[in-house]
Amino acid sequence: MQPLKHKNFINGEYVESSSGEEFLDINPADTDDVLGSFQLSTKEDAKNAISAALEAQEKWAEMPPAERGRILIRASEILDSMKEELVTTLTREEGKTLNDSRVEVNRAVSLFRFYGVLASRIRGESIQSSEPRTHIITVKEPVGVVSVITPWNFPIAIPSWKIAPALACGNTVVFKPASYTPLIGYMLVEALVKAGIPKGVINYVTGSGSTVGLEMITNKNIDAITFTGSLEVGEEIRRLSSTTGKNVRIMLELGGKNPAIILPDADIDKAVEMVARGAFGLTGQVCTATSRAIVLDKIAEEFTRKMVEKARKLKVGNGLREGVDLGPVVGQRELEKVLSYINIGVSEGAKLLTGGRRLTGEEYDKGYFVEPTVFSDVTPDMRIAREEIFGPVLSIMTASSFDEAIEIANSVDYGLAASIFTKSLDKAFEFMSKIRAGVVKINKPTIGIEIQVPFGGYKKSSSETFRELGEAVMDFYTKIKTIYIGY
Ligand code: NAP
Ligand code: MG
C-alpha cells in the first residue's frame, strides 16, 4: 500500500515541494508501520513560507487580540475533540507509551487555551513622567515573523508552547517539525486551519534541518527564532543568526545532564521511585531526564541495590501495548548513540549493574529497544557523567558530603533541571540557592513541568535570553514601544 501523502501548508494552501521528493515517517517500535510520506522540502519552499508569513503579519497583528485568542481557544477545542487519534498517532510516531502520549496531548490542548486567554491580557504600563504635562505609556508589539524549529521528543507539546504564544502576540509563524515526527505537527496545523486561522499566519514546511532549517535561520525576513533541540545545532543557530546583519531575536532550549542528589535523611524508597521515573520514563529521551544520581556514601549501597531492582522490573515494549513502562528510542541513529555511550561507560571503568543491551526477540526485532541501564562507580570526569546520552541510562555517583554533592551537580556544562531528596528544610534551601539550574525540584523528579510557569535552563542548556512557557514567554514574542505624550 502507498503511504498516505502529506503536503506542506503554505499561504493557506496544501502544496507539494519543488523537489518532487518525499521521505517516510516510520514507527520506531515497528518499522513495518509507516505513518505516511512527507515533503522533502527545498530552500525555495522555505522562502515561500517565509514570504507568506511576512505578507500576512500586519493584518494578523491588527486583529483585536481577543479575536486572535478566540481562534486559539477554538483550536484547543478541536485538538480536544481529536484527542484519541492524536494519542495513538503520537505513540506510533514517537514511541512513547499511550499514557505519556495522553499527558502530552492534554498539554497541547491546555496550551492553546492558556495562550488564547492570555492574548487579551497583553499590556504595557503607564509610568509617571519627570516633566510637567507629559504622560508616558508603553505598548507591546509583535516581533514579526517567527521561525519555530522543534525536536521529536515532545512533537506536539513543544510546537504548541512556541506557536500558541507567538500567534497570541500577533506574530506569524513558519514551523518546521523534526523529521522523525512530522505527522503530529501536521495534525496540529490542521486544527489551527479548522479553527479559522487566516492564510499565511501559520505555515508548515517539512524537510531536513540543513536545508529548510538553515533558510529559516538565515533568511532576512525572519525576526525571531525559537529552537528546541541539541546543543550542537543550537550553537550553530546562535552563530548563523548573527550573520544576517539583522537583530534577530533567538531562544534556544538545548540539552541537559540533570542531577538528583539523595541525602541520607531522604525517604529512600520514594527517591528510588522518582529518580527511576526521571531516568527511564519516556525512555530517557527528555531534556529534563535524570541522568546522574548523586548519592551520599552512607546510603549508596541501599539506593543502588533498590534502583537496580526497580530498573529490572520495568517493562520495555511497544507503547501501544498495555502495561508497558517504556517504549523504544526514536531511531537507528539514537539507538547507536545510546549503545555507544554504554560502551564508553564500560571502557571508562564504570560498573554496569544492569541493562546495557539492545533487546531482541519477536517483540523487539522490528524496533529500537534498549534495556534500562544503571551504572555505578561513575566519577565526575567520565564522559557518561558529563555528556547528554538521551536514553534510558542512569549513572550513580557517590559523594562524601552535601557540599561535595552540590559541587558534582554543578560541575557539568549543562544546567537545565536538578532535584534533591531530603527531609531537611535547611538542606533544601541551601540546595535551592546553590544549584545552577533553571528548574529546581525538592523531593520531586527532574522531569515534569507545568505550563503556567517559566521554563528554561542555566549555562549551556539555554540561550538565557528569555524563558519559555508561563506568562514570561510573552516577552520573547513582543517588543516594547515607549510613548511620550505632551499636552
Ligand atoms: P536536533 O537534532 O538538534 O534537531 C532539532 C530540530 O532542529 C529538528 O527539527 C531538526 O530537523 C532541526 N535541525 C537539525 N539540524 C539543523 C540545522 N543545521 N539548522 C536548523 N535546524 C536544524 O535535536 P533532536 O535530536 O531532534 O532532539 C533531541 C535534543 O533536543 C536533545 O539534545 C534534547 O536535550 C533537546 N531538547 C531540549 C529541550 C529543552 O527544552 N531544553 C526539550 C526537548 C529536547 P531534522 O529533524 O530534520 O533533523
Ligand atoms: Mg517517526
Coordinates of C-alpha atoms and ligand atoms in Angstrom, one line a residue:
M1 CA 0.0 0.0 0.0
Q2 CA 1.2 3.5 -0.9
P3 CA 1.8 5.5 2.3
L4 CA -0.5 8.4 2.8
K5 CA 1.0 11.5 1.3
H6 CA 1.2 14.8 3.2
K7 CA 1.9 18.2 1.7
N8 CA 3.4 21.4 3.1
F9 CA 1.0 24.1 4.2
I10 CA 2.0 27.5 2.8
N11 CA -0.1 30.6 2.5
G12 CA -3.3 28.8 3.3
E13 CA -2.8 26.0 0.8
Y14 CA -1.5 22.5 0.9
V15 CA 1.3 22.3 -1.6
E16 CA 4.0 19.9 -2.8
S17 CA 7.7 20.7 -2.5
S18 CA 9.5 21.9 -5.6
S19 CA 11.9 19.0 -5.0
G20 CA 9.3 16.4 -6.0
E21 CA 10.9 14.2 -3.3
E22 CA 9.4 12.8 -0.1
F23 CA 10.5 11.0 3.0
L24 CA 8.8 8.4 5.2
D25 CA 7.6 8.6 8.7
I26 CA 8.2 5.3 10.5
N27 CA 7.1 3.8 13.8
P28 CA 10.2 3.2 16.0
A29 CA 8.6 0.3 17.8
D30 CA 7.7 -1.5 14.5
T31 CA 9.5 -0.4 11.4
D32 CA 6.9 -2.1 9.2
D33 CA 4.4 0.5 10.3
V34 CA 4.6 3.6 8.0
L35 CA 2.6 6.6 9.1
G36 CA 2.9 8.5 5.9
S37 CA 5.1 10.3 3.4
F38 CA 6.1 14.0 3.8
Q39 CA 7.7 16.6 1.5
L40 CA 11.5 16.7 1.4
S41 CA 11.3 20.5 1.0
T42 CA 13.9 22.8 -0.5
K43 CA 15.2 26.3 0.4
E44 CA 12.7 27.7 -2.1
D45 CA 9.8 26.1 -0.2
A46 CA 11.0 27.6 3.0
K47 CA 11.4 31.0 1.3
N48 CA 7.8 30.8 0.0
A49 CA 6.6 30.1 3.5
I50 CA 8.6 33.0 5.0
S51 CA 7.2 35.4 2.3
A52 CA 3.7 34.2 3.1
A53 CA 4.2 34.8 6.8
L54 CA 5.6 38.2 6.1
E55 CA 2.7 39.2 3.9
A56 CA 0.2 38.1 6.5
Q57 CA 1.8 39.5 9.6
E58 CA 0.5 43.1 9.6
K59 CA -3.1 42.1 9.2
W60 CA -2.9 39.4 11.9
A61 CA -1.3 41.9 14.3
E62 CA -4.1 44.4 13.6
M63 CA -6.8 41.8 14.5
P64 CA -8.0 42.6 18.1
P65 CA -6.1 40.3 20.4
A66 CA -9.3 38.8 21.9
E67 CA -10.2 37.7 18.4
R68 CA -6.8 36.0 17.8
G69 CA -7.4 34.4 21.2
R70 CA -10.7 33.1 20.2
I71 CA -9.1 31.3 17.2
L72 CA -6.5 29.7 19.6
I73 CA -9.2 28.6 22.0
R74 CA -11.2 27.1 19.2
A75 CA -8.0 25.2 18.1
S76 CA -7.7 23.9 21.7
E77 CA -11.3 22.6 21.5
I78 CA -10.6 21.0 18.1
L79 CA -7.5 19.3 19.4
D80 CA -9.5 18.1 22.4
S81 CA -12.1 16.6 20.0
M82 CA -9.3 14.8 18.1
K83 CA -7.7 13.5 21.3
E84 CA -7.9 9.8 20.8
E85 CA -6.5 10.0 17.3
L86 CA -3.7 12.3 18.4
V87 CA -2.8 10.0 21.2
T88 CA -2.4 6.9 19.1
T89 CA -0.6 8.8 16.4
L90 CA 1.9 10.2 18.9
T91 CA 2.6 6.7 20.2
R92 CA 3.0 5.2 16.8
E93 CA 5.2 8.1 15.6
E94 CA 7.5 8.8 18.6
G95 CA 7.2 5.5 20.5
K96 CA 6.2 6.8 23.9
T97 CA 3.5 4.9 25.9
L98 CA -0.2 5.7 25.4
N99 CA -0.2 7.2 28.9
D100 CA 2.6 9.5 28.2
S101 CA 1.0 10.5 24.8
R102 CA -2.2 11.3 26.6
V103 CA -0.3 13.6 29.0
E104 CA 1.4 15.3 26.1
V105 CA -1.8 15.8 24.0
N106 CA -3.7 17.2 27.0
R107 CA -0.8 19.6 27.4
A108 CA -1.2 20.8 23.8
V109 CA -5.0 21.3 24.5
S110 CA -4.2 23.3 27.6
L111 CA -1.5 25.4 25.9
F112 CA -3.8 26.7 23.2
R113 CA -6.5 27.5 25.8
F114 CA -3.9 29.2 28.1
Y115 CA -2.4 31.5 25.4
G116 CA -5.8 32.0 23.9
V117 CA -6.9 33.6 27.1
L118 CA -3.6 35.5 27.6
A119 CA -3.9 37.1 24.1
S120 CA -6.3 39.7 25.6
R121 CA -4.1 40.3 28.6
I122 CA -1.1 41.7 26.6
R123 CA -0.5 45.0 28.2
G124 CA 2.0 47.8 28.7
E125 CA 2.5 50.3 31.5
S126 CA 1.7 53.8 32.4
I127 CA 4.7 55.5 34.0
Q128 CA 4.9 58.9 35.6
S129 CA 7.0 61.4 33.6
S130 CA 9.7 63.7 35.2
E131 CA 8.4 66.6 33.1
P132 CA 5.1 68.6 33.6
R133 CA 2.1 68.0 31.3
T134 CA 3.7 64.7 30.0
H135 CA 2.3 61.2 30.1
I136 CA 4.4 58.1 29.3
I137 CA 3.0 54.8 28.3
T138 CA 4.5 51.6 26.9
V139 CA 2.8 49.3 24.5
K140 CA 3.8 45.8 23.3
E141 CA 4.0 45.0 19.7
P142 CA 4.6 41.7 17.9
V143 CA 8.2 40.9 16.9
G144 CA 7.1 39.9 13.3
V145 CA 7.9 36.6 11.6
V146 CA 8.9 33.7 13.8
S147 CA 10.8 30.5 12.9
V148 CA 9.7 27.6 15.0
I149 CA 12.1 24.6 14.8
T150 CA 11.3 21.7 17.1
P151 CA 12.6 18.3 18.2
W152 CA 10.9 14.9 18.0
N153 CA 10.7 14.0 21.7
F154 CA 7.6 16.2 22.5
P155 CA 6.4 16.7 19.0
I156 CA 3.1 18.3 19.8
A157 CA 3.7 19.9 23.2
I158 CA 6.8 21.8 22.2
P159 CA 5.4 23.2 18.9
S160 CA 2.3 24.2 20.9
W161 CA 4.2 26.1 23.6
K162 CA 6.0 28.0 20.9
I163 CA 3.3 28.5 18.3
A164 CA 0.4 29.4 20.6
P165 CA 2.1 32.4 22.4
A166 CA 3.7 33.5 19.1
L167 CA 0.3 33.7 17.5
A168 CA -1.4 35.2 20.6
C169 CA 1.1 38.1 20.4
G170 CA 0.3 38.9 16.8
N171 CA 3.3 37.2 15.1
T172 CA 3.1 34.9 12.1
V173 CA 4.9 31.5 12.1
V174 CA 6.9 29.2 9.9
F175 CA 7.0 25.8 11.6
K176 CA 9.4 23.0 10.7
P177 CA 8.8 19.9 12.7
A178 CA 11.5 17.3 13.4
S179 CA 11.8 14.8 10.5
Y180 CA 11.1 11.8 12.8
T181 CA 7.7 13.2 13.8
P182 CA 6.1 15.4 11.1
L183 CA 2.6 13.9 11.4
I184 CA 1.5 15.1 14.8
G185 CA 2.7 18.6 13.8
Y186 CA 0.7 18.3 10.6
M187 CA -2.4 17.5 12.7
L188 CA -1.7 20.4 14.9
V189 CA -1.7 22.7 11.9
E190 CA -4.9 21.1 10.7
A191 CA -6.6 22.0 14.0
L192 CA -5.5 25.6 13.5
V193 CA -6.8 25.6 10.0
K194 CA -10.2 24.3 11.1
A195 CA -10.2 26.9 13.8
G196 CA -10.2 29.6 11.1
I197 CA -6.6 30.8 11.2
P198 CA -6.1 33.3 8.2
K199 CA -3.9 32.3 5.4
G200 CA -0.2 32.9 5.8
V201 CA -0.4 33.1 9.6
I202 CA 0.8 29.5 10.2
N203 CA 3.0 27.8 7.6
Y204 CA 4.2 24.3 7.9
V205 CA 7.3 23.0 5.9
T206 CA 8.8 19.6 6.4
G207 CA 12.3 18.6 5.4
S208 CA 15.9 18.5 6.7
G209 CA 17.3 20.9 9.2
S210 CA 20.3 21.7 7.0
T211 CA 18.1 22.9 4.1
V212 CA 14.7 24.1 5.4
G213 CA 16.1 24.8 8.9
L214 CA 19.1 26.7 7.5
E215 CA 16.8 29.0 5.4
M216 CA 14.6 29.6 8.4
I217 CA 17.7 30.8 10.4
T218 CA 19.4 32.9 7.7
N219 CA 16.5 34.5 5.8
K220 CA 16.4 38.3 6.2
N221 CA 12.7 38.4 6.7
I222 CA 12.9 36.3 10.0
D223 CA 12.6 38.4 13.1
A224 CA 12.8 35.7 15.8
I225 CA 13.9 32.1 16.0
T226 CA 12.7 29.7 18.7
F227 CA 14.5 26.4 18.7
T228 CA 14.5 23.4 20.9
G229 CA 17.0 20.6 20.2
S230 CA 20.6 19.6 20.5
L231 CA 23.4 21.7 21.8
E232 CA 25.4 21.4 18.5
V233 CA 22.5 22.7 16.3
G234 CA 21.7 25.4 18.9
E235 CA 25.2 26.7 18.8
E236 CA 25.1 26.7 15.0
I237 CA 21.9 28.7 15.1
R238 CA 23.4 31.2 17.5
R239 CA 26.4 31.7 15.2
L240 CA 24.4 31.8 11.9
S241 CA 21.7 34.1 13.1
S242 CA 24.2 36.7 13.9
T243 CA 25.4 36.8 10.3
T244 CA 22.2 38.1 8.7
G245 CA 23.1 41.7 9.6
K246 CA 19.8 42.0 11.4
N247 CA 18.9 41.9 15.0
V248 CA 17.2 38.5 15.1
R249 CA 15.8 37.5 18.5
I250 CA 16.7 33.9 19.4
M251 CA 15.5 31.5 22.0
L252 CA 17.4 28.2 22.4
E253 CA 16.4 25.4 24.6
L254 CA 19.1 22.7 24.5
G255 CA 20.2 19.7 26.3
G256 CA 20.7 18.7 30.0
K257 CA 22.7 16.4 32.2
N258 CA 20.4 16.6 35.1
P259 CA 21.4 15.5 38.6
A260 CA 19.3 14.2 41.5
I261 CA 21.0 14.4 44.9
I262 CA 19.9 11.9 47.5
L263 CA 20.7 12.7 51.2
P264 CA 20.8 10.1 53.9
D265 CA 17.7 11.6 55.6
A266 CA 15.5 11.1 52.5
D267 CA 12.7 8.6 52.1
I268 CA 14.9 6.2 50.1
D269 CA 12.1 4.2 48.5
K270 CA 10.4 7.4 47.3
A271 CA 13.7 8.7 46.0
V272 CA 14.3 5.5 44.1
E273 CA 10.8 5.7 42.6
M274 CA 11.2 9.3 41.4
V275 CA 14.8 9.0 40.2
A276 CA 13.7 5.9 38.2
R277 CA 10.8 7.9 36.7
G278 CA 13.2 10.7 35.8
A279 CA 15.8 8.4 34.3
F280 CA 13.7 5.8 32.5
G281 CA 10.3 7.5 31.9
L282 CA 9.8 8.4 28.3
T283 CA 12.9 6.1 27.6
G284 CA 15.1 8.8 29.0
Q285 CA 14.5 10.9 25.9
V286 CA 13.7 14.1 27.8
C287 CA 15.8 17.2 28.2
T288 CA 15.0 17.2 31.9
A289 CA 15.7 13.4 32.3
T290 CA 17.6 12.4 35.5
S291 CA 20.9 11.1 34.2
R292 CA 23.0 11.4 37.3
A293 CA 22.1 10.2 40.8
I294 CA 24.5 11.7 43.3
V295 CA 24.1 9.7 46.5
L296 CA 25.8 10.3 49.8
D297 CA 28.1 7.4 50.8
K298 CA 26.1 6.3 53.8
I299 CA 23.1 5.2 51.7
A300 CA 24.8 4.4 48.4
E301 CA 24.6 0.7 48.8
E302 CA 20.9 0.7 49.7
F303 CA 19.9 3.2 47.0
T304 CA 21.9 1.4 44.3
R305 CA 20.5 -2.0 45.2
K306 CA 16.9 -0.7 45.1
M307 CA 17.5 1.2 41.9
V308 CA 18.8 -1.9 40.1
E309 CA 15.8 -3.9 41.4
K310 CA 13.5 -1.2 40.1
A311 CA 15.2 -1.0 36.7
R312 CA 14.9 -4.7 36.2
K313 CA 11.2 -4.7 36.9
L314 CA 10.4 -2.1 34.1
K315 CA 8.6 -3.5 31.1
V316 CA 10.1 -2.3 27.8
G317 CA 7.9 -2.7 24.7
N318 CA 5.6 -1.2 22.0
G319 CA 3.9 1.8 23.6
L320 CA 0.6 0.7 22.1
R321 CA 0.5 -2.3 24.5
E322 CA -0.9 -2.4 27.9
G323 CA 1.5 -2.5 30.9
V324 CA 4.5 -1.1 29.0
D325 CA 6.6 1.3 31.1
L326 CA 9.0 2.5 28.3
G327 CA 8.9 2.4 24.6
P328 CA 11.8 2.3 22.1
V329 CA 14.3 5.1 21.3
V330 CA 13.2 7.1 18.3
G331 CA 15.5 5.8 15.6
Q332 CA 18.6 3.8 14.5
R333 CA 20.9 6.8 15.0
E334 CA 19.7 7.3 18.5
L335 CA 20.0 3.5 19.3
E336 CA 23.6 3.6 18.1
K337 CA 24.3 6.7 20.2
V338 CA 22.9 5.2 23.4
L339 CA 24.7 1.8 22.9
S340 CA 27.9 3.6 22.1
Y341 CA 27.7 5.7 25.4
I342 CA 27.1 2.4 27.3
N343 CA 30.4 1.1 25.7
I344 CA 32.1 4.3 26.6
G345 CA 30.9 3.9 30.2
V346 CA 32.3 0.4 30.4
S347 CA 35.6 1.3 28.9
E348 CA 36.0 4.3 31.2
G349 CA 35.7 1.9 34.2
A350 CA 32.2 2.5 35.4
K351 CA 30.4 -0.6 36.7
L352 CA 27.5 -1.8 34.5
L353 CA 25.0 -3.1 37.1
T354 CA 22.0 -3.9 34.8
G355 CA 20.9 -3.4 31.3
G356 CA 23.2 -2.2 28.6
R357 CA 21.9 -4.1 25.6
R358 CA 19.6 -3.8 22.7
L359 CA 16.6 -6.0 23.3
T360 CA 16.0 -8.8 20.7
G361 CA 13.3 -11.4 20.1
E362 CA 10.0 -11.4 18.3
E363 CA 8.6 -8.5 20.3
Y364 CA 11.7 -6.3 19.8
D365 CA 13.3 -7.1 16.4
K366 CA 11.4 -4.5 14.4
G367 CA 12.1 -1.7 16.8
Y368 CA 14.8 0.2 18.6
F369 CA 14.5 -1.1 22.1
V370 CA 17.2 -0.7 24.8
E371 CA 17.3 -2.2 28.3
P372 CA 17.0 0.3 31.2
T373 CA 20.7 0.7 32.2
V374 CA 22.3 1.5 35.5
F375 CA 26.0 2.3 36.1
S376 CA 27.7 2.7 39.4
D377 CA 31.2 3.8 40.3
V378 CA 30.8 6.8 37.9
T379 CA 33.2 9.6 38.5
P380 CA 32.7 13.3 37.5
D381 CA 35.4 13.3 34.8
M382 CA 33.8 10.4 32.9
R383 CA 32.0 11.2 29.6
I384 CA 28.9 9.4 30.8
A385 CA 28.8 11.8 33.7
R386 CA 29.2 14.9 31.5
E387 CA 27.6 14.4 28.1
E388 CA 23.9 14.0 27.3
I389 CA 23.0 10.4 26.4
F390 CA 19.3 10.9 25.8
G391 CA 18.4 7.3 26.5
P392 CA 17.4 5.1 29.5
V393 CA 20.8 5.2 31.2
L394 CA 21.4 6.3 34.8
S395 CA 24.9 7.0 36.3
I396 CA 25.1 6.6 40.0
M397 CA 27.8 8.7 41.6
T398 CA 28.8 9.0 45.3
A399 CA 29.7 12.0 47.4
S400 CA 31.1 12.1 51.0
S401 CA 29.3 15.3 51.9
F402 CA 26.4 17.6 50.9
D403 CA 28.9 20.2 49.7
E404 CA 30.7 17.7 47.5
A405 CA 27.3 16.5 46.1
I406 CA 26.5 20.1 45.0
E407 CA 29.9 20.6 43.6
I408 CA 29.5 17.4 41.4
A409 CA 26.0 18.5 40.4
N410 CA 27.3 21.9 39.2
S411 CA 30.4 20.5 37.5
V412 CA 28.9 20.0 34.0
D413 CA 28.3 22.4 31.2
Y414 CA 24.5 22.0 31.3
G415 CA 22.1 23.4 33.9
L416 CA 18.5 22.6 33.0
A417 CA 16.8 20.7 35.9
A418 CA 18.0 19.4 39.3
S419 CA 16.4 17.6 42.2
I420 CA 17.2 16.9 45.8
F421 CA 15.7 14.3 48.0
T422 CA 15.8 15.2 51.7
K423 CA 13.6 15.9 54.7
S424 CA 15.8 18.8 55.9
L425 CA 14.4 22.2 55.2
D426 CA 17.8 23.6 55.8
K427 CA 19.5 21.5 53.1
A428 CA 16.6 22.0 50.7
F429 CA 17.0 25.8 50.9
E430 CA 20.8 25.6 50.6
F431 CA 20.3 23.4 47.5
M432 CA 17.8 25.9 46.0
S433 CA 20.3 28.7 46.3
K434 CA 23.5 26.9 45.3
I435 CA 22.3 24.8 42.4
R436 CA 22.9 26.2 39.0
A437 CA 19.8 25.1 37.1
G438 CA 16.7 26.7 35.7
V439 CA 14.3 24.2 37.1
V440 CA 14.8 23.1 40.7
K441 CA 12.8 20.3 42.4
I442 CA 12.6 19.3 46.0
N443 CA 11.5 15.7 46.6
K444 CA 10.2 15.6 43.0
P445 CA 11.6 14.1 39.8
T446 CA 13.6 16.3 37.5
I447 CA 11.1 15.6 34.7
G448 CA 7.6 17.1 34.7
I449 CA 7.0 20.8 34.2
E450 CA 3.9 22.9 34.4
I451 CA 2.8 25.2 31.6
Q452 CA 1.8 28.2 33.6
V453 CA 5.3 28.8 35.0
P454 CA 8.5 29.9 33.3
F455 CA 10.8 27.1 31.9
G456 CA 14.4 27.3 30.8
G457 CA 18.0 26.4 31.8
Y458 CA 21.2 27.9 33.0
K459 CA 24.6 27.6 31.3
K460 CA 24.7 25.7 28.0
S461 CA 21.1 24.4 28.4
S462 CA 19.5 27.6 27.3
S463 CA 20.2 30.8 25.5
E464 CA 19.4 32.6 28.8
T465 CA 17.7 35.4 26.9
F466 CA 14.1 34.7 27.6
R467 CA 12.2 32.0 29.3
E468 CA 9.6 29.8 27.7
L469 CA 6.1 29.0 29.0
G470 CA 4.1 30.8 31.6
E471 CA 3.4 34.5 31.0
A472 CA 7.2 35.0 30.8
V473 CA 7.4 33.8 27.2
M474 CA 5.1 36.7 26.1
D475 CA 8.2 38.9 26.5
F476 CA 10.0 37.0 23.8
Y477 CA 7.2 37.4 21.3
T478 CA 6.7 41.1 21.8
K479 CA 8.7 44.3 21.7
I480 CA 8.2 47.3 24.0
K481 CA 7.5 50.7 22.5
T482 CA 7.7 53.7 24.8
I483 CA 5.4 56.7 24.0
Y484 CA 5.8 60.2 25.5
I485 CA 2.6 62.3 25.3
G486 CA 2.8 66.0 26.0
Y487 CA -0.4 68.1 26.5
Ligands
NAP1 P1 18.3 18.2 16.8 O1 19.0 17.2 16.0 O2 19.1 19.4 17.3 O3 17.0 18.7 16.0 C1 16.1 19.6 16.4 C2 15.4 20.3 15.2 O4 16.4 21.1 14.5 C3 14.8 19.3 14.2 O5 13.7 19.9 13.7 C4 15.9 19.3 13.2 O6 15.5 18.9 11.9 C5 16.4 20.7 13.2 N1 17.8 20.8 12.7 C6 18.8 19.9 12.6 N2 19.9 20.5 12.0 C7 19.6 21.8 11.8 C8 20.4 22.8 11.3 N3 21.6 22.7 10.9 N4 19.8 24.0 11.1 C9 18.5 24.2 11.5 N5 17.7 23.2 12.0 C10 18.3 22.0 12.2 O7 17.7 17.6 18.1 P2 16.7 16.3 18.2 O8 17.6 15.1 18.1 O9 15.5 16.5 17.4 O10 16.2 16.4 19.8 C11 17.0 16.0 20.8 C12 17.7 17.2 21.6 O11 16.7 18.1 21.9 C13 18.3 16.7 22.8 O12 19.6 17.3 22.9 C14 17.4 17.4 23.9 O13 18.1 17.6 25.1 C15 16.9 18.6 23.3 N6 15.7 19.0 23.9 C16 15.7 20.1 24.7 C17 14.6 20.6 25.3 C18 14.6 21.8 26.2 O14 13.6 22.3 26.4 N7 15.7 22.2 26.7 C19 13.4 19.9 25.1 C20 13.4 18.7 24.3 C21 14.5 18.3 23.7 P3 15.6 17.3 11.4 O15 14.6 16.6 12.3 O16 15.1 17.4 10.0 O17 17.0 16.9 11.6
MG2 MG 8.7 8.7 13.1

